[in-house]
Amino acid sequence: MLGSIEGPHDVKRLAVEELPRLAGEIRDLLVDSCARFGGHLGPNLGVVELTIAIHRVFDSPNDPVIWDTGHQSYVHKLLTGRQAGFEALKQEGGLSGYPSQAESEHDFVENSHASTALSYADGLAKAFKLRGDRERTAVAVIGDGALTGGMAWEALNNIAGIKDLPVVIVVNDNGRSYSPTIGGLASHLSSLRVTRRYEDMLEYVKDKLGNVPVIYDALHGFKKGVKDVLAPQAMFEDLGLKYVGPIDGHDEQAMEAALRKARAFRGPVIVHALTQKGRGYTPAENHDEDQFHSPGAFDRATGAEKPKPRIWTNVFSEELVRLGKEREDLVAITAAMLHPTGLNAFADAFPDRIYDVGIAEQHALTSAAGLALGGLHPVVAVYATFLNRAFDQLLMDVALHRLPVTVVLDRAGVTGDDGASHNGMWDLSILQVVPGLRIAVPRDGDRVTELLREAVEVSDGPTVLRFPKGPVAEPLESVGRLGEMDLLRAAEGEPDVLLVGVGPMTHICMEAAVLLDAQGISATVVDPRWVKPLDEALTLAASAHKLVAVVEDNGRVGGVGDAVARLLRDADVDVPVRTFGIPQEFLDHAKRAAILGRIGLTGQDLARQITEAVAKRTSRVEQPVRR
């Protein structure tokens, strides 16, 4: 049946009795595809019936459907004509793991950062009103975890302010964002989950005593009074938003009925759907950690994940626990990413010293500032791409007060599979402007432990430690020191090129140095370890070479390369500087190694480009002067 679905119009034509079969086929395909390469399986198993209902009620793309976050859009992709290629989900040339405008007119935004859908829907619905498109509705499907983000509540406040704004908000409430949803909102939604008994009671009494309106009205009033205490949907209604629910999100017909009522209202409506993450696949349902939120490749029959190599996150996780045992003032903060950032081990060891603030990076940084003001040393672990959302708080709430807060950026640089929005390619640029901030970039696992220890010893300002996604690099030992920098390779004879490798890019520099040697170009390789502020010894090292090449896993604009060039200019060191990094563009999803090859960040590419640069410079120097 799924093979006959080419778009939402085909979903609408199905008979009601055919829908369970469609749902079953979708779940089978989801499990088969994710078992092969991994993916966001659990969230999508939970929204099968909900998504079918949306496409039977609304008219996508005329009615835009915005997913928050976009990782729960796999079923939407299948119902909008993208079954071909789904077996290569998140693989190079295959479908993106998030909504993608390049893939389909049914994907309005490319969102993977949470808590944004309501703002998109607010703007779209206002545009419909102004343009006179009175039959169009903006639909936002927001996971309950995304409602822990402040931006979602800013949007709700604005949506509620226009009583005839055509917005339908579907709260996909599975009690989890990545891990169980936390905080006061989670408690409210948990209360709402228990109200079905009251809805059932009302229906039962209505059936039995339908001809006795006085008794029915009295019981209805009693039931409403009880619900006001136990089910605070008033949280939404007090904002001026019509509330429908809670609805069993796996009852397709109930979801359809609720959505049709919401659409007909022609004003802001919240439809509260209760779903189960991992629904229909036993290993996911029984997976305590995250219901197979985003597993790697796994055995379809058992759910057992295939063995994974030791990754950078593991090294950080283990060292933080060791530091926690040595220092009682060390506390940790995560933004709904306890396991992905490796803080789960710290939480197990020190349950009173870990704070999961939900999907609220801005709050995480300012809360960390408060903890530091209170005499503690917070370690905030987030994905590098998500630090973008908390820049102002790091700048004005942490750095301005010179507070000892350590920010650990996981998945820094090219991350690959999750696409443009997840590449952590901005931090080394935006953080350059923060006064008093120090940035450390380890090249291997040994340096993760070394630099993390140095970072938490800093007491007069914030520090940042960044490392990439994937298997941890093999140890690369230094052969000496230049100031506080590690000398990894000394040039033989007269030095030509100084290669400044930033963190794991030192391995590429070492490969390039060997290839340059074969071309008669002698190269020195250094690892600054701390790239902000840069070591003054770098100026002396640069002055002894003919060319400086900085290689970083970050956007080329405003990163470490620019900082090195500025340092040399300020010191009147007249040596050309070349920067090799990520081009300032949004990168299509692929494996990290494939992307690095595509953008020229390999040892061979580096050696070729430097050879050409040296040849051009030599040619200009040796060219005779014409008289």
XYZ file of C-alpha atoms in Angstrom:
627
model
C 0.000 0.000 0.000
C 2.808 2.440 0.872
C 4.160 2.021 -2.664
C 0.965 3.562 -4.033
C 1.371 6.765 -2.000
C 2.811 9.491 -4.215
C 1.558 12.413 -2.177
C -0.992 13.585 0.403
C -3.821 13.255 -2.125
C -3.287 9.475 -2.081
C -3.456 9.432 1.708
C -6.790 11.253 1.618
C -8.381 8.738 -0.768
C -7.715 5.715 1.460
C -10.602 4.148 3.309
C -10.478 4.307 7.097
C -10.078 0.545 7.381
C -6.938 0.706 5.194
C -5.075 3.107 7.465
C -3.801 0.587 10.059
C -2.173 -1.395 7.252
C -0.516 1.776 5.936
C 0.747 2.591 9.426
C 2.205 -0.908 9.772
C 4.023 -0.695 6.442
C 5.470 2.684 7.388
C 6.809 1.315 10.671
C 8.371 -1.673 8.898
C 10.140 0.610 6.435
C 11.341 2.939 9.201
C 12.873 0.079 11.168
C 14.468 -1.518 8.089
C 16.007 1.758 6.882
C 17.326 2.887 10.261
C 18.713 -0.577 11.024
C 20.945 -0.234 7.980
C 22.570 3.136 8.661
C 20.997 4.543 11.816
C 18.679 7.521 12.156
C 16.010 9.097 14.359
C 13.911 5.970 14.672
C 12.111 6.350 18.015
C 10.558 9.785 17.373
C 9.227 8.741 13.971
C 7.715 5.478 15.166
C 5.754 7.652 17.576
C 4.232 10.003 14.991
C 2.957 7.567 12.342
C -0.796 7.901 12.966
C -0.421 11.571 13.878
C 1.263 12.310 10.529
C -1.297 10.323 8.559
C -4.072 12.307 10.241
C -2.372 15.622 9.444
C -2.138 14.789 5.755
C -5.753 13.620 5.632
C -7.041 16.834 7.221
C -4.741 19.527 5.845
C -3.706 20.288 2.287
C 0.100 20.317 2.156
C 1.861 22.297 0.741
C -0.975 24.835 0.563
C -1.222 24.339 4.325
C 2.457 24.343 5.381
C 3.417 21.744 7.985
C 6.408 22.723 10.128
C 8.118 20.030 12.220
C 9.875 20.869 15.489
C 12.312 19.449 15.572
C 12.691 18.252 12.031
C 14.016 14.836 13.023
C 10.392 13.660 13.439
C 9.586 14.258 9.751
C 10.472 10.838 8.275
C 6.820 9.752 8.012
C 6.001 13.116 6.450
C 8.685 12.427 3.827
C 7.196 9.012 3.035
C 3.708 10.464 2.615
C 4.905 13.269 0.352
C 6.421 11.143 -2.405
C 9.908 10.409 -1.129
C 9.981 6.653 -0.729
C 12.541 6.300 -3.493
C 15.910 6.920 -1.902
C 14.622 6.486 1.631
C 16.840 3.412 1.971
C 19.796 5.822 1.706
C 18.512 8.180 4.397
C 21.281 10.488 5.671
C 23.750 8.988 3.204
C 25.527 11.071 0.582
C 23.155 11.587 -2.318
C 20.201 10.241 -0.312
C 17.473 11.945 1.652
C 18.307 14.354 4.443
C 17.471 13.394 8.007
C 15.642 16.714 8.358
C 13.160 18.677 6.241
C 14.826 19.923 3.076
C 13.509 22.535 0.661
C 15.658 21.000 -2.082
C 13.829 17.680 -1.694
C 10.193 18.725 -1.726
C 7.738 21.605 -1.849
C 6.186 20.016 1.245
C 9.245 21.015 3.327
C 8.881 24.715 4.093
C 11.877 25.101 6.393
C 15.123 23.221 7.037
C 14.888 23.140 10.810
C 16.855 20.937 13.124
C 17.369 23.449 15.926
C 14.449 23.153 18.338
C 11.706 25.566 19.419
C 11.478 27.431 16.099
C 8.315 26.019 14.461
C 5.845 28.241 16.296
C 7.648 31.381 15.155
C 7.668 30.144 11.561
C 3.948 29.330 11.837
C 3.209 32.726 13.366
C 4.862 34.517 10.460
C 3.291 32.298 7.807
C -0.200 32.717 9.231
C 0.222 36.498 9.411
C 1.346 36.457 5.779
C -1.773 34.475 4.809
C -3.995 37.076 6.510
C -2.281 40.024 4.865
C -2.351 38.393 1.435
C -6.003 37.409 1.746
C -5.322 33.639 1.667
C -8.183 32.920 4.055
C -8.382 29.178 3.379
C -4.790 28.434 4.336
C -3.670 27.195 7.756
C -0.169 27.035 9.215
C 0.410 23.761 11.075
C 3.219 23.402 13.623
C 4.028 19.979 15.069
C 6.112 20.586 18.165
C 7.578 17.906 20.399
C 7.019 18.430 24.101
C 10.785 18.740 24.559
C 10.850 21.731 22.200
C 8.390 23.481 24.517
C 11.194 23.712 27.081
C 12.802 26.347 24.831
C 11.993 29.968 25.612
C 11.577 30.893 21.954
C 8.526 28.620 21.719
C 6.822 30.551 24.515
C 7.688 33.886 22.944
C 5.918 32.644 19.820
C 2.919 31.326 21.764
C 2.502 34.712 23.387
C 2.381 36.392 19.980
C 0.175 33.774 18.332
C -2.388 34.129 21.114
C -2.510 37.877 20.569
C -4.359 37.548 17.239
C -7.649 35.736 17.792
C -8.310 34.888 14.136
C -4.751 33.794 13.273
C -5.054 30.488 11.339
C -2.529 28.400 13.292
C -2.956 24.811 14.482
C -0.317 23.678 16.981
C 0.026 19.943 17.482
C 1.890 19.171 20.709
C 3.462 15.751 20.224
C 3.675 14.726 23.870
C 5.713 11.580 24.397
C 7.234 12.712 27.676
C 10.674 12.972 26.115
C 12.819 15.264 24.037
C 15.939 13.135 23.803
C 15.794 11.817 27.323
C 12.704 12.312 29.534
C 11.476 15.892 29.309
C 12.253 17.821 32.476
C 11.031 20.909 34.287
C 7.769 22.512 35.269
C 6.256 22.221 31.800
C 6.921 18.505 31.801
C 5.080 18.205 35.105
C 2.087 20.062 33.663
C 1.959 17.821 30.608
C 2.324 14.742 32.801
C -0.752 15.890 34.688
C -2.614 16.310 31.433
C -1.868 12.710 30.532
C -4.033 11.417 33.382
C -7.162 13.291 32.321
C -8.423 10.687 29.858
C -10.226 8.931 32.697
C -12.305 12.072 33.166
C -13.066 12.329 29.466
C -14.093 8.654 29.473
C -16.213 9.198 32.576
C -17.995 12.111 30.929
C -18.758 10.077 27.819
C -20.017 7.159 29.916
C -22.325 9.379 31.974
C -23.534 11.113 28.849
C -24.471 7.753 27.313
C -26.192 6.439 30.442
C -27.864 9.636 31.638
C -28.245 11.561 28.415
C -31.949 12.151 29.093
C -31.311 13.667 32.509
C -29.653 16.990 31.644
C -29.620 18.333 35.204
C -27.580 15.365 36.461
C -25.335 15.489 33.390
C -24.644 19.209 33.793
C -23.882 18.761 37.478
C -21.427 15.949 36.751
C -19.864 18.007 33.973
C -19.307 20.854 36.405
C -17.833 18.488 38.980
C -15.549 16.990 36.386
C -14.380 20.434 35.224
C -13.563 21.408 38.795
C -11.461 18.285 39.271
C -9.685 18.843 35.976
C -8.844 22.434 36.883
C -6.726 20.981 39.676
C -5.307 17.894 37.993
C -5.106 18.982 34.366
C -3.862 22.545 34.037
C -4.694 23.029 30.367
C -5.497 26.510 31.627
C -1.766 27.027 31.090
C -2.619 27.344 27.399
C -6.163 28.655 27.670
C -5.069 31.548 29.890
C -2.907 32.688 27.003
C -6.037 32.824 24.885
C -5.347 29.639 22.952
C -8.112 27.131 22.261
C -7.102 23.772 23.705
C -8.180 20.331 22.427
C -7.092 17.188 24.196
C -5.391 15.235 25.348
C -5.919 12.920 22.351
C -4.512 9.431 21.842
C -1.958 10.200 19.144
C -2.059 6.594 17.947
C -5.817 6.691 17.362
C -5.802 8.006 13.814
C -9.542 8.657 13.728
C -9.490 10.542 17.025
C -6.593 12.634 15.750
C -8.452 13.364 12.524
C -11.544 14.468 14.388
C -9.556 16.778 16.668
C -7.602 18.282 13.772
C -10.745 18.913 11.728
C -12.277 20.799 14.638
C -9.075 22.773 15.076
C -8.912 23.716 11.407
C -12.550 24.778 11.338
C -12.040 27.112 14.301
C -9.959 29.523 12.139
C -7.968 30.771 15.083
C -5.038 29.590 17.218
C -5.702 26.061 18.517
C -3.502 23.640 20.433
C -4.150 19.940 19.834
C -2.480 17.914 22.561
C -1.551 14.422 21.298
C -0.223 11.702 23.594
C 2.221 9.423 21.781
C 4.704 6.708 22.607
C 8.253 7.083 21.382
C 9.409 3.919 19.619
C 5.817 2.704 19.126
C 5.469 -0.650 17.379
C 9.076 -1.840 17.637
C 9.640 -3.722 20.888
C 13.387 -3.073 21.268
C 12.713 0.669 20.952
C 9.754 0.642 23.341
C 11.844 -1.174 25.955
C 14.981 0.949 25.517
C 15.199 2.888 28.780
C 17.811 5.425 27.743
C 16.054 7.116 24.819
C 13.638 4.702 23.059
C 16.033 4.493 20.081
C 16.023 8.255 19.626
C 18.913 8.142 17.179
C 20.650 4.756 17.121
C 23.480 3.799 14.852
C 23.152 0.739 12.664
C 21.520 -2.141 14.553
C 20.304 -5.715 14.180
C 16.702 -5.534 13.070
C 15.674 -8.741 14.823
C 17.140 -7.959 18.248
C 17.658 -4.202 18.244
C 21.279 -4.703 19.299
C 23.432 -1.833 18.038
C 26.543 -2.725 16.116
C 29.837 -2.114 17.967
C 31.094 1.460 17.912
C 34.685 2.643 18.183
C 35.839 4.795 21.077
C 34.842 8.390 20.353
C 36.007 11.817 21.539
C 32.940 12.126 23.782
C 33.975 9.009 25.724
C 37.349 10.539 26.604
C 35.757 13.767 27.835
C 33.115 11.871 29.807
C 35.654 9.751 31.684
C 37.975 12.644 32.486
C 35.137 14.814 33.786
C 34.192 12.095 36.267
C 37.799 11.940 37.456
C 37.844 15.705 37.883
C 34.527 15.549 39.725
C 36.048 13.237 42.293
C 38.936 15.641 42.829
C 36.887 18.858 42.933
C 33.621 19.222 44.809
C 33.012 22.633 43.223
C 32.661 21.100 39.749
C 29.083 20.936 38.423
C 27.767 20.049 34.964
C 24.950 21.394 32.789
C 23.337 19.863 29.710
C 20.572 21.098 27.407
C 18.497 17.911 26.983
C 21.579 16.024 25.719
C 22.761 14.101 28.767
C 23.882 10.936 26.966
C 24.992 12.431 23.617
C 27.409 14.824 25.348
C 28.720 12.149 27.725
C 27.423 13.798 30.909
C 25.427 10.709 31.894
C 28.515 9.238 33.587
C 28.951 12.419 35.645
C 25.238 12.297 36.507
C 25.571 8.719 37.741
C 28.581 9.607 39.891
C 27.310 12.962 41.174
C 23.508 13.116 40.841
C 23.303 16.306 42.926
C 25.794 18.165 40.726
C 24.164 17.758 37.298
C 21.494 20.025 35.795
C 19.515 19.215 32.650
C 17.805 22.468 31.661
C 15.929 21.109 28.640
C 16.300 22.553 25.164
C 17.310 25.931 26.545
C 20.903 26.774 25.716
C 20.469 30.452 26.552
C 19.251 29.620 30.046
C 22.048 27.053 30.412
C 24.774 29.686 30.004
C 23.216 32.299 32.273
C 22.384 29.666 34.883
C 26.047 28.640 34.669
C 26.953 32.283 35.322
C 24.824 32.171 38.465
C 26.478 28.952 39.606
C 29.900 30.534 39.071
C 28.849 33.631 41.007
C 27.884 31.241 43.778
C 31.410 29.838 43.992
C 31.175 26.771 41.724
C 32.859 25.889 38.427
C 30.202 24.852 35.874
C 30.985 22.709 32.830
C 28.363 23.248 30.114
C 28.402 20.531 27.434
C 26.505 21.184 24.189
C 26.871 20.445 20.501
C 28.977 23.130 18.822
C 26.158 24.128 16.473
C 23.849 24.838 19.425
C 26.255 27.277 21.082
C 25.226 29.743 18.362
C 21.928 30.131 20.205
C 23.589 31.202 23.456
C 26.220 33.615 22.163
C 24.758 36.690 23.868
C 24.596 34.900 27.215
C 28.213 33.727 26.917
C 29.303 37.238 25.954
C 27.282 39.418 28.327
C 26.387 37.134 31.233
C 29.550 35.043 31.534
C 32.493 36.820 29.895
C 31.519 40.336 30.985
C 31.697 39.167 34.595
C 34.925 37.207 33.965
C 33.310 34.081 35.379
C 34.978 30.644 35.479
C 32.632 28.674 33.232
C 33.946 25.919 30.953
C 31.960 25.248 27.771
C 32.620 21.903 26.097
C 31.643 21.789 22.416
C 30.964 18.303 21.102
C 30.485 17.662 17.352
C 32.700 20.635 16.445
C 33.679 21.129 12.821
C 32.309 18.927 10.050
C 29.794 16.469 11.509
C 28.459 15.082 8.241
C 25.343 12.924 8.345
C 22.957 15.400 9.963
C 23.480 18.039 7.328
C 24.032 21.766 7.116
C 22.480 22.792 10.405
C 24.572 20.410 12.507
C 28.061 21.217 11.242
C 29.850 22.975 14.110
C 31.731 25.304 11.796
C 30.943 28.684 13.371
C 32.292 28.659 16.919
C 35.960 29.476 16.251
C 34.766 32.539 14.340
C 32.050 33.941 16.599
C 34.026 33.297 19.784
C 37.024 35.317 18.593
C 35.221 38.535 19.551
C 34.563 37.565 23.199
C 36.972 39.408 25.530
C 38.815 37.270 28.053
C 37.646 33.976 26.563
C 40.180 31.161 26.115
C 39.695 28.399 23.509
C 41.442 25.020 23.595
C 41.367 22.538 20.700
C 42.784 19.056 21.447
C 44.335 17.047 18.627
C 43.791 13.614 20.225
C 42.380 11.892 23.280
C 45.403 12.558 25.472
C 45.067 16.257 24.769
C 41.353 16.174 25.662
C 42.228 15.134 29.192
C 45.180 17.521 29.379
C 43.325 20.593 28.103
C 40.127 19.902 30.045
C 42.187 19.925 33.225
C 43.818 23.197 32.226
C 40.445 24.714 31.335
C 38.782 24.051 34.692
C 41.802 25.522 36.465
C 41.115 28.931 34.910
C 39.428 31.152 37.485
C 39.315 34.579 35.858
C 37.140 34.022 32.808
C 35.369 31.498 30.570
C 37.065 28.688 28.685
C 35.953 26.610 25.701
C 37.085 23.121 24.728
C 36.008 21.774 21.323
C 36.347 18.386 19.638
C 34.775 16.661 16.614
C 32.286 13.860 16.123
C 33.479 10.317 15.594
C 36.355 8.020 16.569
C 39.024 9.696 18.655
C 42.300 10.389 16.838
C 45.393 8.344 17.586
C 47.838 10.039 20.007
C 50.271 12.352 18.261
C 53.194 13.116 20.516
C 55.179 16.338 20.373
C 58.928 16.515 19.736
C 59.347 19.760 21.652
C 57.757 23.022 22.718
C 57.632 26.520 21.219
C 56.367 28.625 24.087
C 53.169 26.820 25.138
C 52.689 25.316 21.678
C 53.508 21.711 20.850
C 56.151 21.248 18.164
C 55.096 18.147 16.237
C 57.619 18.256 13.411
C 60.723 20.362 12.899
C 61.701 21.385 9.365
C 64.902 19.918 8.026
C 67.421 22.419 6.702
C 66.156 25.883 5.790
C 62.484 26.032 6.827
C 59.955 26.912 4.128
C 56.457 26.446 5.517
C 55.040 26.686 9.032
C 51.939 24.499 9.278
C 49.672 25.518 12.163
C 47.298 22.642 12.799
C 44.181 23.345 14.855
C 43.279 20.325 16.975
C 42.604 17.161 14.938
C 43.686 18.945 11.741
C 47.287 18.485 12.913
C 47.090 14.924 11.593
C 46.361 16.279 8.113
C 49.232 18.730 8.517
C 51.612 15.891 9.356
C 50.540 13.996 6.230
C 51.010 17.119 4.133
C 54.465 17.785 5.616
C 55.722 14.389 4.456
C 54.381 15.018 0.937
C 55.917 18.505 0.889
C 59.257 17.060 1.890
C 59.144 14.870 -1.197
C 58.775 18.070 -3.263
C 61.809 19.635 -1.606
C 59.715 21.925 0.612
C 60.652 21.717 4.269
C 57.770 22.091 6.733
C 57.424 22.690 10.449
C 54.197 21.553 12.154
C 52.958 23.102 15.391
C 49.817 22.630 17.473
C 48.891 25.834 19.396
C 46.743 23.819 21.842
C 45.123 27.111 22.933
C 44.006 29.049 19.847
C 42.656 32.036 21.791
C 44.699 33.842 22.864
C 47.465 32.747 20.519
C 50.941 32.211 21.924
C 53.369 35.075 21.162
C 55.963 32.406 20.293
C 54.039 31.959 17.066
C 55.430 35.266 15.774
C 59.038 34.108 16.201
C 58.286 30.780 14.565
C 56.525 32.457 11.630
C 59.374 34.919 11.033
C 61.727 31.996 10.436
C 59.589 30.653 7.564
C 58.572 31.835 4.097
C 54.894 30.927 4.376
C 52.433 30.221 7.190
C 49.500 27.855 6.557
C 46.734 27.543 9.155
C 44.498 24.481 8.891
C 41.256 24.461 10.870
C 37.975 22.553 11.039
C 35.944 25.764 11.030
C 34.715 28.352 8.564
C 37.588 30.227 6.945
C 36.153 33.673 7.730
C 37.097 35.078 11.121
C 38.575 31.855 12.471
C 42.017 30.920 13.731
C 43.657 31.688 10.388
C 42.469 35.281 10.549
C 43.603 35.510 14.176
C 47.092 34.292 13.199
C 47.296 36.821 10.362
C 46.262 39.603 12.740
C 48.831 38.501 15.341
C 51.611 38.606 12.738
C 50.510 42.007 11.383
C 50.466 43.471 14.878
C 53.995 42.143 15.440
C 55.194 43.497 12.031
C 56.037 39.982 10.856
C 55.823 40.220 7.072
C 55.152 36.571 6.216
C 52.155 35.600 4.053
C 49.424 33.578 5.761
C 47.159 31.104 3.983
C 44.033 29.776 5.696
C 42.686 26.318 4.921
C 39.264 25.641 6.407
C 35.617 25.104 5.641
C 34.165 27.335 2.909
C 31.447 29.686 4.188
C 28.570 27.713 2.748
C 25.964 25.265 4.023
C 27.273 21.768 3.354
C 25.134 18.882 2.107
C 25.036 15.800 4.328
C 27.665 13.087 3.871
C 30.255 11.284 5.963
C 32.848 13.537 7.584
C 35.710 12.072 5.535
C 33.768 12.571 2.288
C 33.045 16.219 3.098
C 36.654 16.917 4.092
C 37.734 15.442 0.772
C 35.146 17.475 -1.120
C 36.331 20.776 0.402
C 40.050 20.053 0.057
C 40.930 19.343 3.677
C 43.093 16.255 3.163
C 46.850 15.859 3.444
C 47.230 15.457 -0.314
C 45.052 18.482 -1.155
C 46.878 20.576 1.394
C 50.318 19.588 0.061
C 49.282 20.357 -3.522
C 47.904 23.811 -2.690
C 50.911 24.740 -0.566
C 53.311 23.539 -3.280
C 51.524 25.789 -5.780
C 51.615 28.730 -3.353
C 55.351 28.291 -2.707
C 56.049 27.967 -6.438
C 54.175 31.185 -7.236
C 55.937 33.069 -4.468
C 59.353 31.768 -5.555
C 58.583 32.713 -9.144
C 57.717 36.283 -8.154
C 60.864 36.616 -6.041
C 63.202 35.281 -8.750
C 61.634 37.213 -11.647
C 64.289 39.640 -13.029
C 63.585 43.358 -12.851
C 63.049 44.902 -16.297
C 64.787 48.197 -16.959
